[in-house]
PDB file of C-alpha atoms in Angstrom:
ATOM      1  CA  MET A   1      32.336   2.857  -9.095  1.00 44.00           C
ATOM      2  CA  THR A   2      34.476   6.100  -9.762  1.00 43.00           C
ATOM      3  CA  GLY A   3      31.299   8.380  -9.909  1.00 42.00           C
ATOM      4  CA  ARG A   4      27.568   8.946 -10.391  1.00 43.00           C
ATOM      5  CA  GLY A   5      27.703   8.714 -13.960  1.00 44.00           C
ATOM      6  CA  VAL A   6      29.240   5.450 -13.863  1.00 38.00           C
ATOM      7  CA  LEU A   7      26.627   4.372 -11.797  1.00 37.00           C
ATOM      8  CA  VAL A   8      23.828   5.510 -13.517  1.00 39.00           C
ATOM      9  CA  ARG A   9      25.418   4.088 -16.638  1.00 43.00           C
ATOM     10  CA  SER A  10      26.080   0.984 -15.046  1.00 43.00           C
ATOM     11  CA  LEU A  11      22.392   0.770 -13.496  1.00 40.00           C
ATOM     12  CA  ALA A  12      21.181   1.413 -16.619  1.00 42.00           C
ATOM     13  CA  ALA A  13      22.803  -1.556 -18.334  1.00 40.00           C
ATOM     14  CA  THR A  14      21.487  -3.744 -15.173  1.00 41.00           C
ATOM     15  CA  ALA A  15      17.910  -2.507 -15.395  1.00 41.00           C
ATOM     16  CA  ALA A  16      17.780  -2.886 -19.401  1.00 39.00           C
ATOM     17  CA  GLY A  17      19.217  -6.422 -18.803  1.00 38.00           C
ATOM     18  CA  ALA A  18      17.886  -7.287 -15.502  1.00 37.00           C
ATOM     19  CA  LEU A  19      15.615 -10.584 -15.658  1.00 31.00           C
ATOM     20  CA  ALA A  20      11.785 -10.326 -15.973  1.00 34.00           C
ATOM     21  CA  LEU A  21      10.701 -11.974 -13.462  1.00 31.00           C
ATOM     22  CA  ALA A  22       1.766  -8.185  -6.389  1.00 35.00           C
ATOM     23  CA  ALA A  23      -4.756  -6.691  -3.039  1.00 35.00           C
ATOM     24  CA  ALA A  24      -6.983  -4.227  -1.747  1.00 38.00           C
ATOM     25  CA  PRO A  25      -9.665  -3.765   0.513  1.00 39.00           C
ATOM     26  CA  ALA A  26     -13.184  -4.785  -0.180  1.00 39.00           C
ATOM     27  CA  ALA A  27     -14.532  -3.557  -3.739  1.00 40.00           C
ATOM     28  CA  PRO A  28     -15.667  -0.436  -4.268  1.00 41.00           C
ATOM     29  CA  PRO A  29     -19.068   0.307  -6.079  1.00 42.00           C
ATOM     30  CA  PRO A  30     -18.724  -0.188  -9.974  1.00 42.00           C
ATOM     31  CA  ALA A  31     -16.196   2.126 -11.490  1.00 46.00           C
ATOM     32  CA  ARG A  32     -15.566   4.028 -14.784  1.00 47.00           C
ATOM     33  CA  THR A  33     -13.699   1.973 -17.319  1.00 44.00           C
ATOM     34  CA  ALA A  34     -11.443   3.741 -19.958  1.00 48.00           C
ATOM     35  CA  ALA A  35     -12.115   5.812 -22.386  1.00 40.00           C
ATOM     36  CA  GLY A  36     -11.140   8.226 -25.004  1.00 40.00           C
ATOM     37  CA  PRO A  37     -11.914   8.172 -29.033  1.00 38.00           C
ATOM     38  CA  ALA A  38      -8.721   5.939 -29.541  1.00 37.00           C
ATOM     39  CA  ALA A  39      -9.729   3.545 -27.255  1.00 41.00           C
ATOM     40  CA  VAL A  40     -13.609   3.827 -28.272  1.00 38.00           C
ATOM     41  CA  ALA A  41     -12.530   2.910 -32.095  1.00 37.00           C
ATOM     42  CA  ARG A  42     -10.221  -0.004 -31.261  1.00 42.00           C
ATOM     43  CA  ALA A  43     -13.379  -1.559 -29.081  1.00 43.00           C
ATOM     44  CA  ALA A  44     -15.671  -1.480 -31.892  1.00 42.00           C
ATOM     45  CA  ALA A  45     -12.936  -3.039 -34.218  1.00 45.00           C
ATOM     46  CA  GLY A  46     -12.341  -5.809 -31.365  1.00 59.00           C
ATOM     47  CA  ALA A  47      -8.713  -4.342 -30.615  1.00 83.00           C
ATOM     48  CA  GLU A  48      -7.150  -4.550 -27.328  1.00 90.00           C
ATOM     49  CA  PRO A  49      -7.617  -1.413 -25.009  1.00 94.00           C
ATOM     50  CA  VAL A  50      -5.108   0.785 -24.827  1.00 96.00           C
ATOM     51  CA  ALA A  51      -3.641   3.308 -22.211  1.00 97.00           C
ATOM     52  CA  PRO A  52      -4.828   6.967 -22.150  1.00 95.00           C
ATOM     53  CA  ARG A  53      -2.512   9.908 -22.512  1.00 93.00           C
ATOM     54  CA  GLY A  54      -0.329  10.302 -19.477  1.00 95.00           C
ATOM     55  CA  PHE A  55       0.643   6.676 -19.060  1.00 98.00           C
ATOM     56  CA  VAL A  56       4.544   5.923 -19.834  1.00 97.00           C
ATOM     57  CA  ALA A  57       6.963   3.265 -19.144  1.00 98.00           C
ATOM     58  CA  LEU A  58       9.088   3.655 -15.944  1.00 98.00           C
ATOM     59  CA  GLU A  59      11.982   2.611 -18.270  1.00 97.00           C
ATOM     60  CA  ALA A  60      11.553   5.626 -19.944  1.00 96.00           C
ATOM     61  CA  VAL A  61      11.680   7.980 -17.614  1.00 97.00           C
ATOM     62  CA  ASP A  62      14.184   6.702 -15.316  1.00 98.00           C
ATOM     63  CA  PRO A  63      16.071   3.654 -16.596  1.00 97.00           C
ATOM     64  CA  THR A  64      18.312   2.943 -13.276  1.00 98.00           C
ATOM     65  CA  VAL A  65      15.714   1.378 -11.145  1.00 98.00           C
ATOM     66  CA  LEU A  66      15.754  -2.104 -11.535  1.00 98.00           C
ATOM     67  CA  ARG A  67      12.850  -4.650 -12.199  1.00 97.00           C
ATOM     68  CA  ASP A  68      11.889  -7.979 -11.023  1.00 96.00           C
ATOM     69  CA  LEU A  69       8.271  -7.977 -12.553  1.00 97.00           C
ATOM     70  CA  ARG A  70       7.153 -11.533 -11.317  1.00 96.00           C
ATOM     71  CA  TYR A  71       3.583 -11.419 -12.688  1.00 98.00           C
ATOM     72  CA  THR A  72       5.063 -11.829 -16.337  1.00 98.00           C
ATOM     73  CA  THR A  73       6.605 -15.536 -14.829  1.00 97.00           C
ATOM     74  CA  ALA A  74       5.587 -18.384 -12.946  1.00 97.00           C
ATOM     75  CA  HIS A  75       7.050 -17.137  -9.900  1.00 98.00           C
ATOM     76  CA  ASN A  76       4.366 -15.823  -7.934  1.00 98.00           C
ATOM     77  CA  PHE A  77       1.347 -16.796  -6.063  1.00 98.00           C
ATOM     78  CA  VAL A  78      -1.107 -18.420  -8.755  1.00 98.00           C
ATOM     79  CA  GLY A  79       2.035 -20.298 -10.166  1.00 98.00           C
ATOM     80  CA  GLU A  80       1.821 -18.689 -13.796  1.00 98.00           C
ATOM     81  CA  PRO A  81       2.067 -15.889 -15.824  1.00 98.00           C
ATOM     82  CA  VAL A  82      -1.034 -13.476 -15.072  1.00 98.00           C
ATOM     83  CA  ASP A  83      -3.534 -12.866 -17.527  1.00 98.00           C
ATOM     84  CA  GLY A  84      -2.845  -9.381 -19.067  1.00 98.00           C
ATOM     85  CA  TYR A  85       0.895  -9.366 -18.434  1.00 98.00           C
ATOM     86  CA  HIS A  86       2.109  -9.788 -22.421  1.00 98.00           C
ATOM     87  CA  GLN A  87       5.516  -7.904 -21.628  1.00 97.00           C
ATOM     88  CA  PRO A  88       7.727  -7.174 -19.017  1.00 97.00           C
ATOM     89  CA  VAL A  89       7.187  -3.518 -18.636  1.00 98.00           C
ATOM     90  CA  CYS A  90       6.566  -1.386 -15.650  1.00 98.00           C
ATOM     91  CA  LEU A  91       3.569   0.853 -16.992  1.00 98.00           C
ATOM     92  CA  LEU A  92       2.647   4.067 -14.622  1.00 98.00           C
ATOM     93  CA  THR A  93       0.913   7.254 -15.018  1.00 98.00           C
ATOM     94  CA  ARG A  94       3.400   9.907 -15.660  1.00 97.00           C
ATOM     95  CA  SER A  95       3.386  11.548 -12.191  1.00 98.00           C
ATOM     96  CA  ALA A  96       4.079   8.269 -10.473  1.00 98.00           C
ATOM     97  CA  ALA A  97       7.077   7.451 -12.729  1.00 98.00           C
ATOM     98  CA  ARG A  98       8.158  10.995 -12.295  1.00 98.00           C
ATOM     99  CA  ALA A  99       7.739  10.551  -8.497  1.00 98.00           C
ATOM    100  CA  LEU A 100       9.960   7.426  -8.647  1.00 98.00           C
ATOM    101  CA  HIS A 101      12.634   8.889 -10.322  1.00 98.00           C
ATOM    102  CA  ARG A 102      13.082  11.841  -7.816  1.00 98.00           C
ATOM    103  CA  ALA A 103      13.032   9.321  -5.237  1.00 98.00           C
ATOM    104  CA  GLN A 104      15.651   6.866  -7.316  1.00 98.00           C
ATOM    105  CA  THR A 105      17.952  10.083  -7.507  1.00 98.00           C
ATOM    106  CA  ARG A 106      18.222  10.523  -4.004  1.00 98.00           C
ATOM    107  CA  LEU A 107      18.537   6.596  -3.364  1.00 98.00           C
ATOM    108  CA  LEU A 108      21.502   6.830  -6.317  1.00 98.00           C
ATOM    109  CA  ARG A 109      23.564   9.488  -4.297  1.00 98.00           C
ATOM    110  CA  ARG A 110      23.484   6.781  -1.015  1.00 98.00           C
ATOM    111  CA  GLY A 111      24.816   3.912  -2.986  1.00 98.00           C
ATOM    112  CA  TYR A 112      21.238   2.394  -3.227  1.00 98.00           C
ATOM    113  CA  SER A 113      18.155   1.435  -5.660  1.00 98.00           C
ATOM    114  CA  LEU A 114      14.420   0.938  -6.138  1.00 98.00           C
ATOM    115  CA  LYS A 115      13.599  -2.676  -7.603  1.00 98.00           C
ATOM    116  CA  VAL A 116       9.914  -3.052  -8.787  1.00 98.00           C
ATOM    117  CA  TYR A 117       8.014  -5.770  -8.444  1.00 98.00           C
ATOM    118  CA  ASP A 118       4.941  -4.684  -9.999  1.00 98.00           C
ATOM    119  CA  CYS A 119       3.190  -1.533 -11.456  1.00 98.00           C
ATOM    120  CA  TYR A 120      -0.040  -0.941 -13.329  1.00 98.00           C
ATOM    121  CA  ARG A 121      -2.145  -4.106 -12.877  1.00 98.00           C
ATOM    122  CA  PRO A 122      -4.826  -4.548 -15.746  1.00 98.00           C
ATOM    123  CA  GLN A 123      -8.284  -5.724 -14.616  1.00 98.00           C
ATOM    124  CA  ARG A 124      -7.897  -9.064 -16.173  1.00 98.00           C
ATOM    125  CA  ALA A 125      -5.302  -9.501 -14.236  1.00 98.00           C
ATOM    126  CA  VAL A 126      -7.388  -9.088 -10.926  1.00 98.00           C
ATOM    127  CA  ASP A 127      -9.853 -11.319 -12.528  1.00 98.00           C
ATOM    128  CA  HIS A 128      -7.579 -13.934 -12.586  1.00 98.00           C
ATOM    129  CA  PHE A 129      -6.476 -13.299  -8.928  1.00 98.00           C
ATOM    130  CA  VAL A 130      -9.936 -13.816  -7.896  1.00 98.00           C
ATOM    131  CA  ARG A 131     -10.806 -17.209  -9.893  1.00 98.00           C
ATOM    132  CA  TRP A 132      -7.340 -18.307  -8.641  1.00 98.00           C
ATOM    133  CA  ALA A 133      -8.601 -17.506  -4.812  1.00 98.00           C
ATOM    134  CA  ARG A 134     -11.833 -19.234  -5.227  1.00 97.00           C
ATOM    135  CA  ASP A 135     -10.364 -22.437  -6.670  1.00 97.00           C
ATOM    136  CA  PRO A 136      -9.613 -24.655  -3.376  1.00 95.00           C
ATOM    137  CA  VAL A 137      -7.626 -27.343  -5.212  1.00 96.00           C
ATOM    138  CA  ASP A 138      -5.002 -25.059  -6.862  1.00 97.00           C
ATOM    139  CA  GLU A 139      -2.076 -24.584  -3.822  1.00 97.00           C
ATOM    140  CA  ARG A 140       0.482 -25.100  -5.905  1.00 97.00           C
ATOM    141  CA  MET A 141       2.492 -22.107  -4.649  1.00 98.00           C
ATOM    142  CA  ARG A 142       1.220 -22.405  -0.897  1.00 98.00           C
ATOM    143  CA  ALA A 143       4.325 -23.232   0.614  1.00 98.00           C
ATOM    144  CA  GLU A 144       5.974 -20.011  -0.470  1.00 98.00           C
ATOM    145  CA  PHE A 145       3.298 -17.383  -0.358  1.00 98.00           C
ATOM    146  CA  HIS A 146       0.533 -18.469   2.106  1.00 98.00           C
ATOM    147  CA  PRO A 147       1.619 -21.382   4.202  1.00 97.00           C
ATOM    148  CA  ARG A 148      -0.309 -20.144   6.983  1.00 97.00           C
ATOM    149  CA  VAL A 149      -3.444 -18.774   5.171  1.00 96.00           C
ATOM    150  CA  ASP A 150      -5.797 -20.975   3.688  1.00 95.00           C
ATOM    151  CA  LYS A 151      -7.622 -20.023   0.526  1.00 94.00           C
ATOM    152  CA  SER A 152     -11.161 -19.697   2.424  1.00 94.00           C
ATOM    153  CA  ARG A 153      -9.426 -16.728   3.975  1.00 95.00           C
ATOM    154  CA  LEU A 154      -7.949 -14.597   1.111  1.00 96.00           C
ATOM    155  CA  PHE A 155     -10.922 -12.590   0.474  1.00 96.00           C
ATOM    156  CA  ALA A 156     -11.990 -12.169   3.839  1.00 96.00           C
ATOM    157  CA  ASP A 157      -8.544 -11.275   5.486  1.00 95.00           C
ATOM    158  CA  GLY A 158      -8.130  -8.447   2.454  1.00 94.00           C
ATOM    159  CA  TYR A 159      -5.521 -10.452   0.465  1.00 96.00           C
ATOM    160  CA  VAL A 160      -7.282 -10.728  -2.689  1.00 97.00           C
ATOM    161  CA  ALA A 161     -10.103  -8.176  -3.627  1.00 97.00           C
ATOM    162  CA  GLU A 162     -12.491  -8.122  -6.905  1.00 97.00           C
ATOM    163  CA  ARG A 163     -10.404  -4.323  -7.545  1.00 97.00           C
ATOM    164  CA  SER A 164      -7.000  -3.123  -7.199  1.00 98.00           C
ATOM    165  CA  GLY A 165      -5.603   0.484  -6.810  1.00 97.00           C
ATOM    166  CA  HIS A 166      -2.751  -0.761  -9.277  1.00 98.00           C
ATOM    167  CA  SER A 167      -5.498  -0.963 -11.956  1.00 98.00           C
ATOM    168  CA  ARG A 168      -5.764   2.994 -11.788  1.00 98.00           C
ATOM    169  CA  GLY A 169      -1.890   3.331 -12.572  1.00 98.00           C
ATOM    170  CA  SER A 170      -0.403   5.155 -10.057  1.00 98.00           C
ATOM    171  CA  THR A 171       0.256   2.459  -7.434  1.00 98.00           C
ATOM    172  CA  VAL A 172       3.750   0.334  -7.128  1.00 98.00           C
ATOM    173  CA  ASP A 173       4.929  -2.687  -5.279  1.00 98.00           C
ATOM    174  CA  VAL A 174       8.480  -1.645  -4.901  1.00 98.00           C
ATOM    175  CA  THR A 175      11.883  -2.515  -2.662  1.00 98.00           C
ATOM    176  CA  LEU A 176      15.028  -1.487  -1.685  1.00 98.00           C
ATOM    177  CA  VAL A 177      18.581  -2.871  -3.149  1.00 98.00           C
ATOM    178  CA  ARG A 178      22.224  -2.145  -1.832  1.00 98.00           C
ATOM    179  CA  LEU A 179      24.371  -1.291  -5.145  1.00 98.00           C
ATOM    180  CA  PRO A 180      26.008  -3.086  -6.701  1.00 97.00           C
ATOM    181  CA  ALA A 181      23.032  -5.196  -7.160  1.00 95.00           C
ATOM    182  CA  ALA A 182      23.898  -8.672  -7.278  1.00 90.00           C
ATOM    183  CA  PRO A 183      21.866 -11.077 -10.030  1.00 88.00           C
ATOM    184  CA  THR A 184      18.683 -12.538  -9.302  1.00 88.00           C
ATOM    185  CA  ARG A 185      18.744 -16.254  -9.846  1.00 90.00           C
ATOM    186  CA  PRO A 186      16.243 -17.599 -12.179  1.00 92.00           C
ATOM    187  CA  TYR A 187      13.269 -19.147 -10.515  1.00 95.00           C
ATOM    188  CA  VAL A 188      12.501 -22.795 -11.641  1.00 96.00           C
ATOM    189  CA  PRO A 189       9.338 -24.346 -12.244  1.00 94.00           C
ATOM    190  CA  GLY A 190       8.516 -27.028  -9.596  1.00 94.00           C
ATOM    191  CA  GLU A 191      11.499 -26.423  -7.391  1.00 96.00           C
ATOM    192  CA  ALA A 192      11.338 -26.721  -3.715  1.00 96.00           C
ATOM    193  CA  LEU A 193       9.290 -23.455  -2.110  1.00 98.00           C
ATOM    194  CA  VAL A 194      10.389 -21.900   1.147  1.00 98.00           C
ATOM    195  CA  ASP A 195       8.154 -19.867   3.255  1.00 98.00           C
ATOM    196  CA  CYS A 196       8.309 -16.146   2.501  1.00 98.00           C
ATOM    197  CA  ALA A 197       8.468 -15.451   6.224  1.00 98.00           C
ATOM    198  CA  ALA A 198      11.248 -17.930   6.954  1.00 98.00           C
ATOM    199  CA  PRO A 199      14.858 -15.485   7.881  1.00 97.00           C
ATOM    200  CA  ARG A 200      16.143 -13.994   4.659  1.00 95.00           C
ATOM    201  CA  ALA A 201      18.987 -16.329   3.952  1.00 95.00           C
ATOM    202  CA  GLU A 202      16.493 -19.424   3.625  1.00 97.00           C
ATOM    203  CA  ARG A 203      13.883 -17.276   1.335  1.00 97.00           C
ATOM    204  CA  PHE A 204      14.031 -17.200  -2.587  1.00 96.00           C
ATOM    205  CA  PRO A 205      16.994 -15.021  -3.089  1.00 94.00           C
ATOM    206  CA  ASP A 206      16.054 -11.745  -5.069  1.00 92.00           C
ATOM    207  CA  ALA A 207      19.013  -9.343  -4.156  1.00 93.00           C
ATOM    208  CA  SER A 208      17.147  -7.059  -2.002  1.00 97.00           C
ATOM    209  CA  LEU A 209      17.345  -5.775   1.334  1.00 98.00           C
ATOM    210  CA  ASP A 210      15.885  -7.867   3.997  1.00 98.00           C
ATOM    211  CA  MET A 211      12.321  -6.579   4.719  1.00 98.00           C
ATOM    212  CA  GLY A 212      11.354  -9.226   6.940  1.00 98.00           C
ATOM    213  CA  THR A 213       9.435 -10.850   4.479  1.00 98.00           C
ATOM    214  CA  GLY A 214       9.446 -11.688   0.879  1.00 98.00           C
ATOM    215  CA  TYR A 215       7.213 -10.509  -1.697  1.00 98.00           C
ATOM    216  CA  ASP A 216       3.676 -10.595  -1.733  1.00 98.00           C
ATOM    217  CA  CYS A 217       3.794 -13.096   1.057  1.00 98.00           C
ATOM    218  CA  PHE A 218       0.091 -13.553   2.608  1.00 98.00           C
ATOM    219  CA  ASP A 219       1.222 -13.067   5.967  1.00 98.00           C
ATOM    220  CA  THR A 220       0.519 -10.273   9.005  1.00 97.00           C
ATOM    221  CA  LEU A 221       4.365 -10.339   9.293  1.00 98.00           C
ATOM    222  CA  SER A 222       3.795  -8.147   5.755  1.00 98.00           C
ATOM    223  CA  HIS A 223       2.242  -5.758   7.937  1.00 98.00           C
ATOM    224  CA  THR A 224       4.573  -2.267   7.591  1.00 98.00           C
ATOM    225  CA  ASP A 225       4.636  -1.676  10.715  1.00 98.00           C
ATOM    226  CA  ASP A 226       4.421  -4.925  12.694  1.00 98.00           C
ATOM    227  CA  PRO A 227       5.892  -4.808  15.909  1.00 98.00           C
ATOM    228  CA  ARG A 228       7.711  -8.476  15.655  1.00 98.00           C
ATOM    229  CA  VAL A 229       9.566  -7.029  12.298  1.00 98.00           C
ATOM    230  CA  ARG A 230      13.146  -5.534  14.160  1.00 98.00           C
ATOM    231  CA  GLY A 231      16.466  -4.543  13.288  1.00 98.00           C
ATOM    232  CA  ALA A 232      17.739  -4.177   9.930  1.00 98.00           C
ATOM    233  CA  ALA A 233      14.584  -5.443   8.652  1.00 98.00           C
ATOM    234  CA  ARG A 234      12.345  -2.560  10.684  1.00 98.00           C
ATOM    235  CA  ARG A 235      15.266   0.152   9.355  1.00 98.00           C
ATOM    236  CA  ASN A 236      15.025  -1.034   6.133  1.00 98.00           C
ATOM    237  CA  ARG A 237      11.155  -0.593   6.120  1.00 98.00           C
ATOM    238  CA  ASP A 238      11.288   2.414   7.242  1.00 98.00           C
ATOM    239  CA  ALA A 239      13.952   3.839   4.956  1.00 98.00           C
ATOM    240  CA  LEU A 240      11.949   2.754   1.894  1.00 98.00           C
ATOM    241  CA  ARG A 241       8.719   4.727   3.350  1.00 98.00           C
ATOM    242  CA  GLY A 242      10.348   7.563   4.357  1.00 98.00           C
ATOM    243  CA  VAL A 243      11.906   8.251   0.507  1.00 98.00           C
ATOM    244  CA  LEU A 244       8.839   7.356  -0.991  1.00 98.00           C
ATOM    245  CA  ALA A 245       6.820   9.251   0.956  1.00 98.00           C
ATOM    246  CA  ALA A 246       8.997  12.860   0.372  1.00 98.00           C
ATOM    247  CA  GLU A 247       8.081  12.269  -2.966  1.00 98.00           C
ATOM    248  CA  GLY A 248       4.124  11.996  -2.812  1.00 98.00           C
ATOM    249  CA  PHE A 249       4.000   8.063  -2.329  1.00 98.00           C
ATOM    250  CA  VAL A 250       1.477   6.339   0.352  1.00 98.00           C
ATOM    251  CA  ASN A 251       2.149   3.290   1.556  1.00 98.00           C
ATOM    252  CA  LEU A 252      -0.454   0.526   2.737  1.00 98.00           C
ATOM    253  CA  PRO A 253      -0.375  -0.749   6.218  1.00 98.00           C
ATOM    254  CA  GLN A 254      -0.990  -3.819   4.996  1.00 97.00           C
ATOM    255  CA  GLU A 255       1.854  -4.549   2.820  1.00 98.00           C
ATOM    256  CA  TRP A 256       5.564  -2.794   3.380  1.00 98.00           C
ATOM    257  CA  TRP A 257       5.824  -3.060  -0.874  1.00 98.00           C
ATOM    258  CA  HIS A 258       2.708  -1.623  -1.733  1.00 98.00           C
ATOM    259  CA  PHE A 259       2.582   2.709  -2.432  1.00 98.00           C
ATOM    260  CA  THR A 260       0.300   4.761  -4.451  1.00 98.00           C
ATOM    261  CA  TYR A 261       1.093   8.357  -5.632  1.00 98.00           C
ATOM    262  CA  ARG A 262      -1.283  10.736  -4.339  1.00 98.00           C
ATOM    263  CA  PRO A 263      -3.301  12.568  -6.115  1.00 97.00           C
ATOM    264  CA  GLU A 264      -4.042  10.270  -8.590  1.00 98.00           C
ATOM    265  CA  ASP A 265      -4.519  10.865 -12.430  1.00 97.00           C
ATOM    266  CA  PHE A 266      -7.453   8.185 -12.522  1.00 98.00           C
ATOM    267  CA  PRO A 267      -9.104   7.955  -9.149  1.00 97.00           C
ATOM    268  CA  ASP A 268     -12.072   6.411 -10.060  1.00 96.00           C
ATOM    269  CA  THR A 269     -10.991   4.644 -13.392  1.00 97.00           C
ATOM    270  CA  TYR A 270      -9.947   0.730 -13.184  1.00 98.00           C
ATOM    271  CA  PHE A 271      -8.410   0.146 -16.767  1.00 98.00           C
ATOM    272  CA  ASP A 272      -7.740  -2.999 -18.559  1.00 98.00           C
ATOM    273  CA  PHE A 273      -5.184  -2.362 -21.301  1.00 98.00           C
ATOM    274  CA  PRO A 274      -2.495  -5.047 -21.496  1.00 98.00           C
ATOM    275  CA  VAL A 275       0.945  -4.506 -20.252  1.00 98.00           C
ATOM    276  CA  ALA A 276       2.756  -4.319 -23.113  1.00 97.00           C
ATOM    277  CA  TRP A 277       4.827  -1.542 -24.989  1.00 96.00           C
ATOM    278  CA  ARG A 278       1.972  -1.362 -27.383  1.00 96.00           C
ATOM    279  CA  SER A 279      -0.677  -0.142 -24.835  1.00 97.00           C
ATOM    280  CA  LEU A 280       1.454   3.042 -24.586  1.00 96.00           C
ATOM    281  CA  PRO A 281       0.775   6.354 -26.793  1.00 79.00           C
ATOM    282  CA  GLY A 282       2.813   6.755 -29.776  1.00 76.00           C
ATOM    283  CA  ARG A 283       3.904   3.005 -29.777  1.00 68.00           C
ATOM    284  CA  PRO A 284       3.496   0.888 -32.782  1.00 55.00           C
ATOM    285  CA  GLY A 285      -0.408  -0.797 -32.714  1.00 49.00           C
ATOM    286  CA  GLY A 286      -0.990   2.035 -29.457  1.00 47.00           C
ATOM    287  CA  PRO A 287      -2.943   5.177 -29.839  1.00 47.00           C
ATOM    288  CA  PRO A 288      -1.659   8.535 -31.228  1.00 49.00           C
ATOM    289  CA  ALA A 289       0.950  10.042 -29.355  1.00 46.00           C
ATOM    290  CA  PRO A 290      -0.089  13.286 -27.112  1.00 43.00           C
TER     291      PRO A 290
END
């Protein structure tokens, strides 16, 4: 790389071509649902709900942020594309997306990039997780994502819940990548799975820095400050948390990858519009632009 301009252009190309590849505490009281004239009209017509004004695609705010959006694929703990994830696009509130852009700008100067695994998550996706967690037979992805946790413990231990902060639009699952970013090989459904808490060289290679576990690892080693995580993995977790905290993101202590921008734009609303470009204001099939 010969300068930041070249780096940004290169990252934009990488992000645009990146291969598209996500639990909260106990359920809160019933929440408000998405409202607004456009959403009400479409609901009456039997159409999909749409995003309110204030949601954007991260790609439109910062195309250099890398994406490895696992829930549109089979490489996640349920082993199949998740309900509501129609397209590999990162949807967020505008304030959260702008804060990620500020963090990314700082990281680019140091030769690093953010990479997002999940952004806004519709309630139907959370419902999919709940159905999976209640099915004791389906353990096709256990060897990678929860080898030491029985499915009967997923709710009690807080790995799965009936509501997720992701559905409010200001939460993101994210990691760090050293530049230039190496490509991520495709996951092949049915391939041999490796423990998400195994050494980095043995885990599924996703080109990110070593954080001590893989993404969505249902294990106490995923707790951000677990004392067993030392060396490079500890430094990497601290660096990720530090750069995001400086821009207003708060980490969930049980998941090193989980951050929420505060104050949230929609702190009491759990949305259910699909993850798709058409859900956004001004997009074909979406609500009117602001």
